[in-house]
Coordinates of C-alpha atoms in Angstrom, one line a residue:
M1 CA -32.7 -5.1 -15.0
R2 CA -31.1 -2.8 -17.4
V3 CA -27.7 -1.2 -16.5
L4 CA -26.1 1.7 -18.5
F5 CA -22.5 2.4 -17.9
T6 CA -20.7 5.8 -18.7
H7 CA -17.5 7.5 -17.3
S8 CA -16.6 11.1 -17.0
Y9 CA -13.4 11.5 -19.0
F10 CA -14.5 13.8 -21.9
L11 CA -11.5 14.2 -24.2
R12 CA -12.8 17.5 -25.5
F13 CA -12.7 19.0 -22.0
D14 CA -9.0 18.5 -21.8
P15 CA -7.5 20.7 -24.7
K16 CA -4.0 19.3 -24.4
Q17 CA -5.1 15.6 -24.7
W18 CA -7.7 16.6 -27.4
S19 CA -5.0 18.2 -29.5
L20 CA -2.8 15.1 -29.1
Q21 CA -5.6 12.8 -30.3
Q22 CA -4.2 9.6 -28.7
P23 CA -7.2 8.3 -26.8
Y24 CA -7.6 5.0 -25.1
A25 CA -10.9 3.3 -24.3
P26 CA -12.2 3.3 -20.8
L27 CA -10.8 -0.1 -19.7
G28 CA -12.2 0.1 -16.0
T29 CA -15.6 0.8 -17.3
M30 CA -15.4 -2.1 -19.7
Y31 CA -14.3 -4.6 -17.0
A32 CA -17.3 -3.5 -14.8
A33 CA -19.8 -3.7 -17.7
S34 CA -18.4 -7.3 -18.7
M35 CA -18.8 -8.5 -14.9
L36 CA -22.4 -7.6 -14.8
R37 CA -23.0 -9.0 -18.4
E38 CA -21.5 -12.3 -17.3
N39 CA -24.0 -12.4 -14.4
G40 CA -26.9 -12.2 -16.7
Y41 CA -27.7 -8.3 -16.8
N42 CA -28.6 -6.3 -19.8
V43 CA -25.8 -3.8 -20.0
N44 CA -24.7 -1.0 -22.4
I45 CA -22.0 1.5 -22.4
H46 CA -22.4 5.3 -23.3
D47 CA -18.7 6.1 -24.0
V48 CA -18.1 9.9 -23.6
M49 CA -14.5 10.0 -24.8
F50 CA -15.5 11.9 -28.1
A51 CA -18.8 13.3 -26.8
E52 CA -19.6 17.0 -27.0
G53 CA -20.7 17.2 -23.5
A54 CA -22.7 15.6 -20.7
K55 CA -26.1 16.3 -22.4
D56 CA -25.0 13.7 -25.1
I57 CA -26.2 10.9 -22.6
Q58 CA -29.9 12.2 -22.8
P59 CA -31.0 10.2 -25.9
V60 CA -29.3 7.1 -24.6
L61 CA -31.1 7.4 -21.2
D62 CA -34.4 7.8 -23.2
S63 CA -33.8 4.9 -25.6
F64 CA -32.1 2.4 -23.4
K65 CA -34.3 3.3 -20.3
P66 CA -31.9 1.9 -17.7
D67 CA -33.0 1.1 -14.2
V68 CA -29.3 2.0 -13.1
L69 CA -26.8 4.5 -14.2
V70 CA -23.2 3.5 -13.4
I71 CA -20.6 6.3 -13.7
Y72 CA -17.5 4.2 -13.6
D73 CA -14.3 5.9 -14.4
D74 CA -11.1 4.1 -15.8
G75 CA -8.9 3.7 -12.8
F76 CA -6.2 2.5 -15.1
N77 CA -5.6 5.9 -16.7
Y78 CA -3.5 8.4 -14.8
L79 CA -5.6 11.3 -16.3
T80 CA -8.7 10.2 -14.5
K81 CA -6.7 9.9 -11.2
M82 CA -6.0 13.6 -11.5
C83 CA -9.6 14.4 -10.7
L84 CA -10.0 17.2 -13.1
T85 CA -12.9 19.6 -12.3
N86 CA -14.2 19.8 -15.8
M87 CA -14.9 16.0 -15.5
R88 CA -16.4 16.2 -12.2
E89 CA -18.9 18.7 -13.2
A90 CA -19.8 16.5 -16.1
A91 CA -20.5 13.5 -13.9
F92 CA -22.8 15.7 -11.7
E93 CA -24.7 16.7 -14.7
M94 CA -25.1 13.1 -15.9
S95 CA -26.2 12.1 -12.4
K96 CA -28.9 14.7 -12.4
M97 CA -30.3 13.7 -15.8
A98 CA -30.4 10.0 -14.8
K99 CA -32.2 11.0 -11.5
E100 CA -34.8 13.0 -13.3
R101 CA -35.7 9.8 -15.3
G102 CA -36.0 7.7 -12.1
C103 CA -32.6 5.8 -12.4
K104 CA -30.5 4.7 -9.5
V105 CA -27.0 6.4 -9.8
I106 CA -24.0 4.6 -8.6
V107 CA -20.5 6.1 -9.0
S108 CA -17.0 4.8 -8.9
S109 CA -13.8 6.9 -9.4
S110 CA -10.8 8.3 -7.8
D111 CA -12.5 11.6 -7.3
S112 CA -15.7 10.3 -5.9
T113 CA -13.7 7.9 -3.5
D114 CA -12.1 11.1 -2.2
H115 CA -15.2 13.2 -2.3
Y116 CA -18.1 10.9 -1.9
E117 CA -20.2 13.4 0.0
M118 CA -19.9 15.9 -2.9
Y119 CA -21.0 13.2 -5.4
M120 CA -24.1 12.4 -3.3
D121 CA -25.0 15.9 -2.9
A122 CA -25.0 16.1 -6.7
G123 CA -27.4 13.3 -7.0
A124 CA -25.6 9.9 -6.7
D125 CA -27.3 7.4 -4.6
M126 CA -24.2 5.7 -3.5
V127 CA -20.5 5.8 -4.1
M128 CA -18.2 2.8 -4.5
L129 CA -14.9 3.0 -2.7
G130 CA -11.8 1.1 -3.9
E131 CA -12.0 -1.7 -6.4
A132 CA -15.5 -1.9 -7.3
E133 CA -16.5 -4.8 -9.7
M134 CA -17.7 -7.1 -6.9
T135 CA -19.3 -4.3 -4.9
L136 CA -21.3 -3.3 -8.0
L137 CA -22.4 -6.8 -8.5
E138 CA -23.7 -7.1 -4.9
I139 CA -25.6 -3.8 -5.2
V140 CA -27.3 -4.7 -8.5
N141 CA -28.1 -8.2 -7.2
G142 CA -29.7 -6.5 -4.1
L143 CA -31.7 -4.0 -6.2
K144 CA -32.9 -6.7 -8.5
E145 CA -34.1 -8.9 -5.5
K146 CA -35.6 -5.7 -3.8
N147 CA -33.9 -6.9 -0.6
I148 CA -30.8 -4.8 -0.4
N149 CA -29.0 -4.2 2.8
Y150 CA -26.4 -1.5 2.1
A151 CA -24.7 -1.9 5.6
Q152 CA -23.6 -5.4 4.6
I153 CA -21.9 -4.4 1.3
Q154 CA -18.2 -3.7 1.7
G155 CA -16.6 -0.6 0.0
L156 CA -19.6 1.6 -0.1
A157 CA -20.8 5.0 0.9
Y158 CA -24.4 5.9 1.0
R159 CA -27.0 7.9 2.9
E160 CA -29.7 6.7 5.3
N161 CA -32.1 9.1 7.0
G162 CA -29.9 12.1 6.0
N163 CA -26.7 10.6 7.5
T164 CA -23.8 9.5 5.4
I165 CA -22.7 6.0 6.1
K166 CA -19.4 4.4 5.0
T167 CA -18.8 0.6 5.1
V168 CA -15.7 -1.2 5.6
R169 CA -13.2 -1.2 2.8
R170 CA -13.4 -4.2 0.6
N171 CA -10.3 -6.4 0.0
V172 CA -8.9 -6.4 -3.5
M173 CA -9.2 -9.3 -5.8
K174 CA -6.2 -11.6 -5.9
D175 CA -7.3 -13.8 -8.9
L176 CA -7.4 -11.4 -11.7
D177 CA -7.5 -14.2 -14.3
S178 CA -11.0 -14.9 -13.0
L179 CA -12.3 -11.6 -14.3
P180 CA -14.0 -11.7 -17.7
M181 CA -12.4 -9.9 -20.5
P182 CA -13.3 -6.3 -20.9
A183 CA -16.5 -5.5 -22.8
W184 CA -14.7 -4.3 -26.0
D185 CA -17.7 -4.9 -28.1
L186 CA -19.7 -2.3 -26.2
V187 CA -17.4 0.5 -27.1
D188 CA -17.0 1.8 -30.8
I189 CA -13.3 1.4 -31.5
T190 CA -13.4 3.0 -34.9
P191 CA -13.0 6.7 -33.7
Y192 CA -10.1 5.6 -31.5
K193 CA -8.3 4.0 -34.4
K194 CA -9.0 7.0 -36.7
A195 CA -7.7 9.4 -34.2
W196 CA -4.5 7.5 -33.7
M197 CA -3.9 7.0 -37.4
R198 CA -4.4 10.7 -38.1
S199 CA -2.2 11.9 -35.2
S200 CA 0.5 9.1 -35.0
G201 CA 0.3 6.9 -38.1
Y202 CA -0.2 3.9 -36.0
F203 CA -3.1 2.4 -33.8
S204 CA -2.5 1.9 -30.0
M205 CA -4.7 0.1 -27.8
N206 CA -4.7 -0.2 -23.9
M207 CA -4.4 -3.3 -21.5
G208 CA -4.0 -3.9 -18.0
T209 CA -1.9 -6.8 -16.7
T210 CA -1.8 -5.8 -12.9
R211 CA -3.7 -3.8 -10.2
G212 CA -2.2 -1.9 -7.4
C213 CA 1.4 -0.7 -6.6
P214 CA 3.3 -1.7 -3.5
F215 CA 5.7 1.2 -3.5
K216 CA 5.3 4.2 -1.0
C217 CA 6.0 7.5 -3.0
N218 CA 4.4 9.9 -0.7
W219 CA 2.7 12.0 -3.5
C220 CA 1.1 9.1 -5.2
A221 CA -2.6 8.1 -4.4
K222 CA -4.1 4.8 -4.8
P223 CA -7.8 5.3 -4.0
I224 CA -8.9 2.3 -6.2
Y225 CA -6.3 -0.5 -6.0
G226 CA -4.3 0.5 -3.1
N227 CA -0.8 -0.7 -2.1
R228 CA -1.6 -4.3 -2.8
Y229 CA -0.1 -5.7 -6.0
N230 CA -1.8 -8.6 -8.0
S231 CA -1.2 -9.8 -11.5
R232 CA -2.8 -11.7 -14.4
S233 CA -1.0 -14.7 -15.5
P234 CA 1.3 -14.1 -18.6
Q235 CA -0.9 -16.7 -20.6
N236 CA -4.1 -14.8 -19.7
V237 CA -2.4 -11.6 -20.9
V238 CA -1.3 -13.2 -24.2
N239 CA -4.9 -14.6 -24.9
E240 CA -6.4 -11.2 -24.8
L241 CA -3.6 -9.8 -27.0
K242 CA -4.3 -12.6 -29.5
F243 CA -8.0 -11.7 -29.4
L244 CA -7.3 -7.8 -29.8
K245 CA -5.0 -8.4 -32.6
E246 CA -7.3 -10.5 -34.6
K247 CA -10.5 -8.4 -33.8
Y248 CA -9.1 -4.9 -34.1
G249 CA -5.6 -5.2 -35.8
F250 CA -3.7 -2.9 -33.3
D251 CA -0.2 -1.9 -34.1
H252 CA 0.8 -1.1 -30.5
I253 CA -0.2 -1.7 -26.9
W254 CA 0.0 0.6 -23.9
F255 CA 0.2 -1.7 -20.8
C256 CA -1.3 0.8 -18.4
D257 CA -0.3 -0.8 -15.2
D258 CA 1.2 1.5 -12.5
I259 CA 4.1 -0.9 -12.5
F260 CA 4.6 -3.6 -15.3
G261 CA 6.0 -6.9 -14.4
L262 CA 7.0 -6.7 -10.9
K263 CA 6.3 -10.3 -9.9
P264 CA 9.4 -12.3 -10.1
G265 CA 9.9 -14.2 -13.3
W266 CA 6.7 -12.6 -14.9
V267 CA 8.4 -10.7 -17.6
N268 CA 10.6 -13.6 -18.8
E269 CA 7.6 -15.9 -18.9
F270 CA 5.7 -13.3 -20.8
A271 CA 8.5 -12.9 -23.4
D272 CA 8.7 -16.6 -23.8
L273 CA 5.0 -16.7 -24.6
V274 CA 5.1 -13.8 -27.0
E275 CA 7.9 -15.4 -29.0
K276 CA 6.2 -18.9 -28.9
E277 CA 2.9 -17.4 -30.3
Q278 CA 5.0 -15.0 -32.8
L279 CA 2.9 -12.0 -31.8
H280 CA 5.5 -9.5 -32.9
L281 CA 4.4 -6.9 -30.4
K282 CA 5.3 -3.2 -29.9
F283 CA 4.3 -1.9 -26.6
K284 CA 5.1 0.8 -23.9
I285 CA 4.9 0.4 -20.2
Q286 CA 5.6 2.4 -16.9
S287 CA 8.3 1.1 -14.6
R288 CA 10.9 2.1 -12.0
A289 CA 14.7 2.4 -12.4
D290 CA 15.4 0.0 -9.7
L291 CA 13.0 -2.7 -11.0
L292 CA 14.4 -2.5 -14.5
L293 CA 17.8 -3.5 -13.2
Q294 CA 16.5 -6.8 -11.7
E295 CA 16.4 -10.2 -13.2
D296 CA 17.4 -9.3 -16.7
N297 CA 14.1 -7.6 -17.1
I298 CA 15.4 -5.2 -19.8
K299 CA 16.6 -8.2 -22.0
A300 CA 13.2 -9.9 -21.5
L301 CA 11.3 -6.6 -22.3
A302 CA 13.2 -6.3 -25.6
R303 CA 12.5 -9.9 -26.4
A304 CA 8.8 -9.4 -26.0
G305 CA 8.8 -6.2 -28.1
C306 CA 8.8 -3.4 -25.7
D307 CA 9.4 -0.2 -27.6
N308 CA 9.2 2.4 -24.9
V309 CA 9.6 2.4 -20.9
W310 CA 8.2 5.5 -19.1
I311 CA 10.4 5.7 -15.8
G312 CA 9.2 7.6 -12.9
A313 CA 12.5 9.7 -12.7
E314 CA 10.9 12.6 -11.1
S315 CA 14.0 14.6 -10.1
G316 CA 17.8 14.7 -10.8
S317 CA 18.3 15.7 -7.1
Q318 CA 18.8 12.6 -4.8
R319 CA 17.6 14.9 -1.8
I320 CA 14.3 15.4 -3.4
L321 CA 13.9 11.7 -4.4
D322 CA 14.6 10.8 -0.7
A323 CA 12.0 13.4 0.5
M324 CA 9.4 11.9 -1.9
D325 CA 10.1 8.4 -0.4
K326 CA 10.9 7.4 -4.0
G327 CA 13.2 4.5 -3.2
T328 CA 15.3 5.0 -6.2
T329 CA 18.7 6.6 -6.8
I330 CA 20.1 8.7 -9.6
A331 CA 22.6 6.1 -10.3
Q332 CA 19.8 3.6 -11.1
I333 CA 18.2 6.1 -13.4
K334 CA 21.3 6.4 -15.3
E335 CA 22.0 2.8 -15.5
S336 CA 18.6 1.7 -16.6
T337 CA 18.6 4.4 -19.2
R338 CA 21.8 3.3 -20.5
L339 CA 20.7 -0.3 -20.6
L340 CA 17.4 0.3 -22.2
K341 CA 19.1 2.2 -25.0
E342 CA 21.6 -0.5 -25.4
H343 CA 18.7 -3.0 -25.9
G344 CA 16.9 -0.8 -28.4
I345 CA 14.2 0.4 -26.0
K346 CA 13.3 4.0 -25.9
P347 CA 13.6 5.4 -22.2
S348 CA 11.2 8.2 -21.3
F349 CA 11.0 10.2 -18.1
F350 CA 8.2 11.5 -15.8
I351 CA 9.7 14.6 -14.4
Q352 CA 8.1 16.5 -11.4
F353 CA 9.0 19.9 -10.3
G354 CA 7.8 21.9 -7.3
Y355 CA 8.2 19.3 -4.6
L356 CA 8.4 20.8 -1.0
S357 CA 11.6 22.5 -0.3
E358 CA 12.9 22.1 -3.9
T359 CA 15.6 24.8 -4.6
K360 CA 17.2 26.2 -7.7
E361 CA 20.0 23.8 -7.2
D362 CA 17.7 20.9 -7.3
I363 CA 16.0 22.2 -10.5
Q364 CA 19.4 22.6 -12.2
K365 CA 20.3 19.1 -11.3
T366 CA 17.1 17.8 -12.9
I367 CA 17.7 19.8 -16.0
K368 CA 21.3 18.5 -16.1
M369 CA 20.2 15.0 -15.7
I370 CA 17.7 15.4 -18.7
N371 CA 20.3 17.0 -21.0
E372 CA 23.0 14.3 -20.1
L373 CA 20.7 11.1 -20.5
L374 CA 18.6 12.5 -23.3
P375 CA 15.6 10.2 -22.9
Y376 CA 13.2 9.6 -25.8
S377 CA 10.6 11.7 -24.4
I378 CA 9.9 13.7 -21.3
G379 CA 6.6 14.3 -19.4
V380 CA 7.0 17.5 -17.1
S381 CA 4.5 18.2 -14.4
V382 CA 4.5 20.0 -11.1
S383 CA 3.6 18.3 -7.7
Y384 CA 0.0 17.7 -7.5
P385 CA -1.5 17.1 -4.0
L386 CA -3.9 14.2 -4.0
P387 CA -6.1 13.4 -1.1
G388 CA -4.9 10.3 1.0
T389 CA -1.2 11.0 0.4
G390 CA 1.4 12.1 2.9
F391 CA 2.3 14.9 0.6
Y392 CA -1.3 16.2 0.6
E393 CA -1.3 16.2 4.4
K394 CA 1.8 18.4 4.3
V395 CA 0.3 21.2 2.1
K396 CA -3.5 20.8 2.6
A397 CA -3.5 24.1 4.8
D398 CA -2.5 25.8 1.6
L399 CA -5.3 24.4 -0.5
V400 CA -8.1 26.7 0.6
M401 CA -8.8 28.3 -2.9
K402 CA -8.0 25.4 -5.2
T403 CA -7.5 21.7 -4.9
N404 CA -7.8 20.5 -8.4
W405 CA -6.8 21.4 -11.8
T406 CA -9.4 22.1 -14.6
D407 CA -7.5 20.2 -17.2
S408 CA -4.3 18.3 -17.4
D409 CA -2.4 21.2 -18.9
E410 CA -3.2 23.7 -16.2
L411 CA 0.1 23.0 -14.4
K412 CA -0.8 25.3 -11.5
L413 CA 1.1 24.8 -8.4
M414 CA -1.6 25.0 -5.7
F415 CA 0.4 25.4 -2.5
S416 CA 3.2 27.8 -1.3
N417 CA 6.7 26.8 -2.3
T418 CA 10.1 28.3 -3.2
Y419 CA 8.6 30.2 -6.2
Q420 CA 5.2 31.5 -7.3
P421 CA 3.0 29.3 -9.5
E422 CA 3.8 31.3 -12.7
Y423 CA 7.5 30.4 -12.3
Y424 CA 6.7 26.7 -12.7
K425 CA 4.6 27.3 -15.7
Q426 CA 7.5 29.1 -17.3
L427 CA 9.9 26.4 -16.0
H428 CA 7.8 23.7 -17.9
R429 CA 8.2 25.8 -21.2
Y430 CA 12.0 26.3 -20.6
V431 CA 12.7 22.6 -19.7
Q432 CA 10.8 21.3 -22.8
N433 CA 12.5 23.6 -25.2
N434 CA 15.9 23.1 -23.7
Y435 CA 15.5 19.4 -23.8
R436 CA 14.4 19.6 -27.5
M437 CA 17.5 21.6 -28.4
H438 CA 19.8 19.3 -26.8
K439 CA 18.0 16.4 -28.6
A440 CA 18.5 18.2 -31.9
I441 CA 22.3 18.8 -31.2
D442 CA 22.8 15.2 -30.4
E443 CA 20.8 14.1 -33.6
I444 CA 23.0 16.4 -35.6
K445 CA 26.1 14.7 -34.4
K446 CA 24.5 11.3 -35.6
A447 CA 23.1 12.5 -38.8
F448 CA 26.1 13.4 -41.0
S449 CA 25.7 10.1 -42.7
N450 CA 22.4 11.5 -44.1
P451 CA 23.1 15.2 -45.2
M452 CA 19.3 16.0 -45.6
N453 CA 18.5 14.7 -42.1
A454 CA 21.4 16.7 -40.8
I455 CA 20.1 19.9 -42.4
K456 CA 16.6 19.3 -40.8
K457 CA 18.1 18.8 -37.4
M458 CA 20.2 22.0 -37.6
A459 CA 17.1 23.9 -38.6
A460 CA 15.4 22.6 -35.4
M461 CA 18.4 23.6 -33.3
V462 CA 18.5 27.2 -34.9
Y463 CA 14.8 27.4 -33.8
Y464 CA 15.2 26.3 -30.3
I465 CA 18.4 28.3 -29.4
P466 CA 16.5 31.7 -29.3
T467 CA 13.5 30.0 -27.8
V468 CA 15.4 28.6 -25.0
F469 CA 17.2 31.8 -24.4
I470 CA 14.0 33.8 -24.1
A471 CA 12.4 31.2 -22.0
G472 CA 15.5 31.3 -19.8
Q473 CA 15.4 35.1 -19.4
K474 CA 11.6 35.0 -18.4
L475 CA 12.6 32.3 -15.9
K476 CA 15.2 34.5 -14.2
A477 CA 12.8 37.3 -14.1
L478 CA 10.3 35.2 -12.2
E479 CA 13.1 33.9 -9.9
R480 CA 13.7 37.4 -8.8
A481 CA 9.8 38.2 -8.4

């Protein structure tokens, strides 16, 4: 049996990410392909990351002639969790082309888990719900033997006699070391490396060390891996790092876990192995302010080669953090930021505006926190209601006209809040420019030992002062609207 894998994240359909040119290979897709290949199936991957559009799959369907098309999105990438409508439409189009050629179509993604009826209406024969490698293996085994009993397969939505049936949820895998290494050889890594070298001057690759997140932030959806947290062993991770370094010569790794190194002692053991193997890594992770302050984690991260930690800071208002059920404090954000800088690690902040009941005072507290702590970088977004979250339940009555963004830079607030949606778009511009101005001022203070560098920073500051003023005036006008 021949199985063709693809996914629905087209970089060209997301203008902001296309301009950044910092793509990561579809890790989840490669894990699933590797699982089937290990079990004897003839598999291939049609990677759409750099494709022009959905129709690019047609010649692959015609040449490979698969019995099954699996649209398997990368559940490790936050961009796919946003369920962008551009990507959804592409998945529908690929499903249709495969069905026209007599393929069975199976889908796994955050969006299809939330909207499985919609995907089956568009041509999918079945949608896998949750962690899907074992589900997929059972489906393909059944199709091969021609004795499939869909009702006995956990984690599946399908139709029978015009009725939609959803089976019980499958338990997540606990032993992640038992998974085969992702099928890196089935994806052409060359264009990824070229994009990174052009845009950034170094080559970054992605790896996952864990699945799931046990924390209960009420706006965070976990349709694939859920609230359970399972981890690969440090030795297993180091083995893959050694393989990727030898095979592809990466300069940098993004560990794309929701939470890196939560298991007690994991980070220290990992750092010991990295030092023992003399890997000389540079990597970035996502973490929480409270977790970073435990067990000398920051020291261990520095030993292992951590270069950048993205903290889910979200807000400078404790009232908003509590409303989000974030479970962290402003004091923890400040202390973890200080310690990261002290150990030579760049702290970066995810910031979220527009949460329910957020006031102008809350917004000002967030801006003040950014300006005082001056993280290495900030990612600013607005609250995005994802199905399956407590936050979504609170605002779903307002989501009649629009429930998904078209691309990751749309930044449209989709529910009624303190201000109109356009205010939050302008707030994004203001905060980014204001942050850059304060960064320039701080760097000028540090740069006088290098006169040329100081001149460059002063030029940046001169640019941002009027930019911030104009953005601030527009923001005030929208506050009064």
